[in-house]
Short mmCIF file of N, CA and C in Angstrom, two decimals:
data_model
loop_
_atom_site.label_atom_id
_atom_site.label_comp_id
_atom_site.label_asym_id
_atom_site.label_seq_id
_atom_site.Cartn_x
_atom_site.Cartn_y
_atom_site.Cartn_z
N GLN A 1 0.64 -1.12 -0.73
CA GLN A 1 -0.03 0.04 -0.18
C GLN A 1 1.02 1.19 0.14
N VAL A 2 0.10 2.27 -0.48
CA VAL A 2 1.95 3.52 -0.97
C VAL A 2 1.16 4.72 -0.84
N HIS A 3 1.16 5.51 0.38
CA HIS A 3 0.17 6.25 0.82
C HIS A 3 1.65 7.19 0.25
N LEU A 4 0.95 8.55 -0.49
CA LEU A 4 1.79 9.79 -1.16
C LEU A 4 1.87 10.90 -0.45
N GLY A 5 2.06 10.92 1.53
CA GLY A 5 1.78 11.73 1.92
C GLY A 5 0.90 12.44 3.01
N GLU A 6 1.36 13.32 4.62
CA GLU A 6 0.48 13.08 4.66
C GLU A 6 0.52 14.82 5.28
N SER A 7 -1.06 15.34 4.65
CA SER A 7 -1.18 17.10 4.84
C SER A 7 -1.98 18.01 5.75
N GLY A 8 -1.65 18.60 6.51
CA GLY A 8 -3.04 19.62 7.07
C GLY A 8 -2.15 19.96 8.84
N GLY A 9 -1.80 19.64 9.19
CA GLY A 9 -0.60 19.37 9.94
C GLY A 9 -0.95 21.15 10.31
N GLY A 10 -0.96 21.80 11.62
CA GLY A 10 -0.34 23.13 11.98
C GLY A 10 -0.19 23.40 13.30
N SER A 11 -0.47 24.57 14.25
CA SER A 11 -0.32 25.16 15.15
C SER A 11 -2.06 25.80 15.80
N GLY A 12 -3.03 25.27 16.29
CA GLY A 12 -3.99 25.56 17.20
C GLY A 12 -4.84 25.58 18.59
N GLN A 13 -5.49 26.36 18.62
CA GLN A 13 -4.88 26.96 19.99
C GLN A 13 -6.59 25.55 20.17
N PRO A 14 -6.66 25.29 21.70
CA PRO A 14 -7.67 24.55 22.51
C PRO A 14 -8.60 24.77 21.75
N GLY A 15 -9.68 23.84 21.73
CA GLY A 15 -11.27 23.63 20.87
C GLY A 15 -11.59 24.39 20.17
N GLY A 16 -9.96 24.42 19.58
CA GLY A 16 -10.31 24.84 17.28
C GLY A 16 -10.15 23.58 16.68
N SER A 17 -9.78 23.19 15.62
CA SER A 17 -9.85 21.68 14.32
C SER A 17 -9.42 21.95 13.75
N LEU A 18 -8.90 21.02 13.12
CA LEU A 18 -7.51 20.80 11.78
C LEU A 18 -8.81 19.20 11.41
N GLN A 19 -7.90 19.60 9.55
CA GLN A 19 -8.55 18.69 9.55
C GLN A 19 -6.90 17.41 8.61
N LEU A 20 -6.82 17.24 8.32
CA LEU A 20 -5.78 15.92 8.24
C LEU A 20 -6.15 15.26 6.69
N SER A 21 -5.44 15.81 5.64
CA SER A 21 -5.26 14.02 4.54
C SER A 21 -4.22 13.77 4.76
N CYS A 22 -4.29 11.87 3.05
CA CYS A 22 -3.59 11.34 3.12
C CYS A 22 -3.32 10.72 2.19
N ALA A 23 -3.02 11.27 0.66
CA ALA A 23 -3.38 10.43 -0.51
C ALA A 23 -2.15 9.24 -0.90
N TYR A 24 -2.88 8.65 -1.08
CA TYR A 24 -2.97 7.69 -1.24
C TYR A 24 -2.31 6.99 -3.07
N ASP A 25 -2.19 6.44 -3.58
CA ASP A 25 -1.68 5.58 -5.22
C ASP A 25 -3.43 5.01 -5.81
N ARG A 26 -4.50 5.50 -6.36
CA ARG A 26 -5.38 4.76 -6.25
C ARG A 26 -5.81 3.43 -7.06
N ARG A 27 -3.95 3.12 -6.86
CA ARG A 27 -4.32 1.44 -7.74
C ARG A 27 -4.02 0.57 -5.88
N THR A 28 -4.08 1.32 -4.88
CA THR A 28 -3.91 0.01 -3.65
C THR A 28 -5.40 -0.23 -3.95
N LEU A 29 -4.37 -1.13 -3.65
CA LEU A 29 -5.44 -2.20 -2.86
C LEU A 29 -5.59 -2.48 -1.19
N THR A 30 -6.24 -3.22 -0.45
CA THR A 30 -6.01 -3.92 0.84
C THR A 30 -7.09 -4.32 1.09
N ARG A 31 -7.03 -5.26 1.64
CA ARG A 31 -8.32 -5.89 2.15
C ARG A 31 -7.98 -5.06 4.42
N TYR A 32 -6.69 -4.72 4.19
CA TYR A 32 -7.43 -4.76 5.50
C TYR A 32 -7.39 -2.23 5.99
N HIS A 33 -7.90 -2.01 6.09
CA HIS A 33 -8.78 -0.76 6.53
C HIS A 33 -7.74 0.51 6.68
N MET A 34 -8.14 1.55 6.36
CA MET A 34 -7.31 2.35 6.37
C MET A 34 -7.43 3.06 6.74
N GLY A 35 -6.14 4.11 8.21
CA GLY A 35 -6.40 5.44 8.69
C GLY A 35 -5.34 6.12 10.29
N TRP A 36 -5.49 6.39 10.72
CA TRP A 36 -4.70 7.36 11.47
C TRP A 36 -4.11 6.86 12.12
N PHE A 37 -2.73 6.84 13.00
CA PHE A 37 -2.00 7.37 14.72
C PHE A 37 -0.98 8.14 14.75
N ARG A 38 -0.89 8.23 16.12
CA ARG A 38 0.06 9.35 16.72
C ARG A 38 1.11 9.35 16.94
N ARG A 39 2.00 9.97 16.97
CA ARG A 39 3.51 9.92 17.63
C ARG A 39 3.50 11.51 19.08
N ALA A 40 3.40 10.89 20.38
CA ALA A 40 3.65 12.79 20.92
C ALA A 40 4.89 13.01 21.19
N PRO A 41 5.40 14.03 21.46
CA PRO A 41 6.73 13.63 22.21
C PRO A 41 7.40 12.83 22.89
N GLY A 42 8.37 11.83 23.13
CA GLY A 42 8.15 11.44 24.56
C GLY A 42 7.13 9.59 25.14
N LYS A 43 6.50 9.14 23.58
CA LYS A 43 5.43 8.09 23.98
C LYS A 43 5.64 7.40 22.36
N ASP A 44 4.97 6.15 23.07
CA ASP A 44 4.84 5.56 21.64
C ASP A 44 3.99 6.25 20.51
N ARG A 45 4.08 5.30 20.06
CA ARG A 45 2.69 6.03 18.56
C ARG A 45 1.12 5.01 18.89
N GLU A 46 0.55 6.14 18.65
CA GLU A 46 -0.85 5.17 19.29
C GLU A 46 -1.65 5.58 18.26
N PHE A 47 -2.42 4.23 18.32
CA PHE A 47 -3.75 4.20 16.85
C PHE A 47 -4.77 5.25 17.14
N VAL A 48 -5.63 5.71 16.77
CA VAL A 48 -6.44 6.71 17.06
C VAL A 48 -7.76 6.63 16.07
N ALA A 49 -7.71 6.08 15.13
CA ALA A 49 -9.04 5.35 13.74
C ALA A 49 -8.52 5.23 13.23
N ALA A 50 -8.79 4.33 12.55
CA ALA A 50 -9.60 3.39 11.57
C ALA A 50 -11.45 3.01 10.47
N ILE A 51 -10.55 2.95 9.08
CA ILE A 51 -12.62 3.03 8.50
C ILE A 51 -11.35 1.54 7.58
N ASN A 52 -13.03 0.59 7.28
CA ASN A 52 -12.79 0.31 6.90
C ASN A 52 -13.20 0.92 4.92
N ARG A 53 -13.13 -0.31 3.92
CA ARG A 53 -13.18 -0.39 2.66
C ARG A 53 -14.10 0.16 1.59
N SER A 54 -15.25 0.66 2.52
CA SER A 54 -16.78 0.54 2.05
C SER A 54 -16.47 2.64 2.09
N GLY A 55 -15.67 2.64 3.75
CA GLY A 55 -16.19 3.69 4.37
C GLY A 55 -17.40 3.31 5.90
N GLU A 56 -17.83 2.22 5.39
CA GLU A 56 -18.76 2.23 5.97
C GLU A 56 -18.74 1.92 7.45
N ASN A 57 -17.85 1.45 8.37
CA ASN A 57 -17.20 0.89 9.49
C ASN A 57 -16.44 1.77 9.50
N THR A 58 -16.48 2.87 11.11
CA THR A 58 -14.75 2.86 11.53
C THR A 58 -15.26 3.03 13.51
N PHE A 59 -13.66 3.84 13.41
CA PHE A 59 -12.82 2.48 14.36
C PHE A 59 -12.73 3.79 15.38
N TYR A 60 -12.52 4.20 16.37
CA TYR A 60 -11.76 5.73 17.23
C TYR A 60 -11.38 4.50 18.12
N ALA A 61 -9.62 6.41 19.14
CA ALA A 61 -9.72 5.47 20.57
C ALA A 61 -10.44 6.49 20.93
N ASP A 62 -10.61 5.99 22.27
CA ASP A 62 -11.55 5.79 23.20
C ASP A 62 -11.32 8.16 23.42
N PHE A 63 -9.80 8.02 23.42
CA PHE A 63 -9.69 9.98 23.89
C PHE A 63 -10.09 10.91 22.63
N VAL A 64 -10.21 10.23 21.02
CA VAL A 64 -11.08 10.78 20.49
C VAL A 64 -11.78 10.95 20.05
N LYS A 65 -12.76 10.14 20.58
CA LYS A 65 -14.73 10.04 20.27
C LYS A 65 -15.40 11.03 20.97
N GLY A 66 -15.78 12.26 19.44
CA GLY A 66 -16.93 12.12 19.16
C GLY A 66 -16.87 13.77 19.23
N ARG A 67 -14.34 13.78 18.93
CA ARG A 67 -14.07 14.50 18.69
C ARG A 67 -13.03 14.75 17.08
N PHE A 68 -13.09 13.83 16.98
CA PHE A 68 -12.03 13.09 15.53
C PHE A 68 -12.86 12.50 14.95
N THR A 69 -13.51 12.34 13.46
CA THR A 69 -13.75 12.07 12.39
C THR A 69 -13.40 11.33 11.23
N ILE A 70 -12.95 9.98 11.21
CA ILE A 70 -12.03 10.08 10.10
C ILE A 70 -12.26 9.14 8.95
N SER A 71 -12.94 10.03 7.79
CA SER A 71 -13.71 9.61 6.56
C SER A 71 -12.74 9.45 5.80
N ARG A 72 -13.05 9.18 3.76
CA ARG A 72 -12.97 8.77 2.75
C ARG A 72 -12.82 8.95 1.58
N ASP A 73 -12.39 9.30 0.14
CA ASP A 73 -12.85 10.25 -0.34
C ASP A 73 -12.61 9.24 -1.81
N ASN A 74 -12.56 8.09 -2.27
CA ASN A 74 -12.03 7.30 -2.38
C ASN A 74 -11.67 7.36 -4.50
N ALA A 75 -13.02 8.59 -4.74
CA ALA A 75 -12.99 8.57 -6.00
C ALA A 75 -11.15 10.36 -5.73
N LYS A 76 -11.06 10.53 -5.24
CA LYS A 76 -10.30 10.95 -4.34
C LYS A 76 -8.95 9.86 -4.11
N SER A 77 -9.03 9.17 -3.51
CA SER A 77 -7.94 8.36 -3.33
C SER A 77 -7.88 9.33 -1.64
N THR A 78 -7.94 9.99 -1.28
CA THR A 78 -7.18 10.30 -0.04
C THR A 78 -8.15 10.32 1.45
N LEU A 79 -7.62 10.05 1.90
CA LEU A 79 -7.99 9.70 3.58
C LEU A 79 -8.09 11.22 4.35
N TYR A 80 -9.08 11.34 4.73
CA TYR A 80 -9.10 12.47 6.33
C TYR A 80 -9.63 12.03 7.24
N LEU A 81 -9.02 13.09 8.51
CA LEU A 81 -9.04 12.56 10.00
C LEU A 81 -9.15 14.17 10.27
N GLN A 82 -11.05 14.34 10.63
CA GLN A 82 -11.44 15.77 10.60
C GLN A 82 -11.51 16.20 12.60
N MET A 83 -9.95 16.74 12.91
CA MET A 83 -9.87 17.16 14.54
C MET A 83 -10.37 18.42 14.77
N ASP A 84 -11.47 18.20 15.87
CA ASP A 84 -12.59 18.65 16.20
C ASP A 84 -12.34 18.98 17.63
N SER A 85 -12.55 20.38 18.50
CA SER A 85 -12.01 20.51 20.03
C SER A 85 -10.83 20.07 20.46
N LEU A 86 -9.60 20.34 20.18
CA LEU A 86 -8.49 20.13 20.22
C LEU A 86 -8.62 20.47 21.20
N ARG A 87 -7.34 19.13 21.76
CA ARG A 87 -6.81 19.57 23.79
C ARG A 87 -5.29 20.15 22.98
N PRO A 88 -4.55 20.21 24.02
CA PRO A 88 -2.98 20.48 24.40
C PRO A 88 -1.89 19.15 23.81
N GLU A 89 -2.80 18.50 25.07
CA GLU A 89 -2.74 16.48 24.61
C GLU A 89 -2.72 15.64 23.79
N ASP A 90 -3.88 16.52 21.96
CA ASP A 90 -3.55 16.22 20.66
C ASP A 90 -2.45 16.37 20.28
N THR A 91 -0.90 17.37 20.76
CA THR A 91 0.40 17.17 20.33
C THR A 91 0.62 15.76 20.20
N ALA A 92 1.12 16.16 18.25
CA ALA A 92 1.32 14.96 17.75
C ALA A 92 1.97 14.84 17.03
N THR A 93 2.83 13.59 16.74
CA THR A 93 2.90 13.52 14.71
C THR A 93 2.12 12.84 14.01
N TYR A 94 1.16 13.01 13.16
CA TYR A 94 0.11 12.14 12.74
C TYR A 94 0.60 11.58 11.71
N TYR A 95 0.76 10.28 12.08
CA TYR A 95 0.79 9.63 10.69
C TYR A 95 -0.66 8.46 9.94
N CYS A 96 -0.55 8.88 9.00
CA CYS A 96 -1.36 8.35 7.66
C CYS A 96 -0.79 6.39 8.05
N ASN A 97 -1.90 5.35 8.14
CA ASN A 97 -1.11 3.97 7.55
C ASN A 97 -2.79 3.13 6.77
N LEU A 98 -2.36 2.36 5.41
CA LEU A 98 -3.52 1.82 4.79
C LEU A 98 -3.46 0.27 5.10
N GLY A 99 -2.91 0.16 6.08
CA GLY A 99 -3.38 -1.20 6.37
C GLY A 99 -2.70 -2.02 7.65
N ILE A 100 -4.49 -1.58 8.26
CA ILE A 100 -4.50 -1.27 10.16
C ILE A 100 -5.23 -1.99 9.87
N ARG A 101 -5.01 -2.83 10.93
CA ARG A 101 -6.33 -4.70 11.30
C ARG A 101 -5.39 -4.53 12.69
N TRP A 102 -6.71 -5.57 13.60
CA TRP A 102 -7.08 -6.17 15.00
C TRP A 102 -6.23 -7.01 14.40
N TYR A 103 -5.50 -7.04 16.02
CA TYR A 103 -3.99 -7.53 16.04
C TYR A 103 -3.67 -8.20 16.88
N GLU A 104 -4.19 -9.02 18.29
CA GLU A 104 -3.22 -9.56 19.40
C GLU A 104 -4.12 -8.14 19.76
N ASP A 105 -4.84 -7.67 19.58
CA ASP A 105 -5.57 -7.65 20.78
C ASP A 105 -5.21 -5.69 20.98
N LYS A 106 -5.44 -5.50 20.15
CA LYS A 106 -4.44 -4.00 19.48
C LYS A 106 -5.00 -3.33 17.71
N TRP A 107 -5.09 -2.39 17.72
CA TRP A 107 -5.43 -1.88 16.10
C TRP A 107 -3.48 -1.83 16.19
N ARG A 108 -2.91 -2.48 14.70
CA ARG A 108 -1.94 -2.38 14.34
C ARG A 108 -1.33 -1.39 12.32
N GLY A 109 -0.75 -0.96 12.37
CA GLY A 109 -0.32 -0.77 11.73
C GLY A 109 0.86 -1.13 11.05
N PHE A 110 0.44 -2.23 9.27
CA PHE A 110 1.61 -2.81 8.39
C PHE A 110 1.50 -2.46 7.89
N GLY A 111 0.83 -1.18 7.08
CA GLY A 111 1.47 -0.39 5.96
C GLY A 111 2.44 0.02 5.48
N SER A 112 2.78 1.20 4.91
CA SER A 112 4.33 1.97 4.89
C SER A 112 4.27 2.95 6.01
N TRP A 113 4.66 3.13 7.20
CA TRP A 113 5.12 4.79 7.42
C TRP A 113 5.72 5.97 6.66
N GLY A 114 4.62 6.72 6.89
CA GLY A 114 5.75 8.29 6.23
C GLY A 114 6.05 9.28 7.08
N GLN A 115 5.69 10.59 7.01
CA GLN A 115 7.18 11.54 7.81
C GLN A 115 5.96 12.15 8.61
N GLY A 116 4.81 11.83 8.03
CA GLY A 116 3.34 12.37 9.39
C GLY A 116 3.68 13.87 9.35
N THR A 117 2.65 14.17 9.86
CA THR A 117 2.62 16.06 9.43
C THR A 117 1.78 16.25 11.28
N GLN A 118 3.38 16.89 11.68
CA GLN A 118 2.41 17.85 12.75
C GLN A 118 1.39 18.72 13.96
N VAL A 119 1.03 18.10 14.81
CA VAL A 119 -0.48 18.92 15.15
C VAL A 119 0.61 19.93 17.03
N THR A 120 0.05 20.89 15.93
CA THR A 120 0.63 21.36 17.86
C THR A 120 -0.68 22.49 18.30
N ILE A 121 -1.61 21.95 19.81
CA ILE A 121 -2.00 22.34 19.95
C ILE A 121 -1.34 23.29 21.42
N SER A 122 -1.77 25.01 21.70
CA SER A 122 -1.32 25.53 22.61
C SER A 122 -2.37 26.30 23.14
N SER A 123 -1.79 27.73 24.55
CA SER A 123 -2.72 28.55 24.18
C SER A 123 -1.83 29.35 24.25
#
């Protein structure tokens, strides 16, 4: 699975919104989900959200439920993460992954990792 890079990160204030995008090769064929992970300074990379191939089913980490929305536009070959009600603890580098699946009791990314996009939330 080949993605062409994440974009849309930046700086914002608590309570604000940002939208991340991840373009992928339109020839990408995967039986797995697509989604997002993040890594905060000094912490391990953690699962944020995933979406299945059709876009009908979504999955979220508890700490973003009700605030973040994952979606995909297969016609545009783009994955999105709409982030609302942002908090300082959302500060992290966000990565998309095109090969996510539930494995050994957690969501894991089996696709390639890009450079990520930085999100910084502070007042």
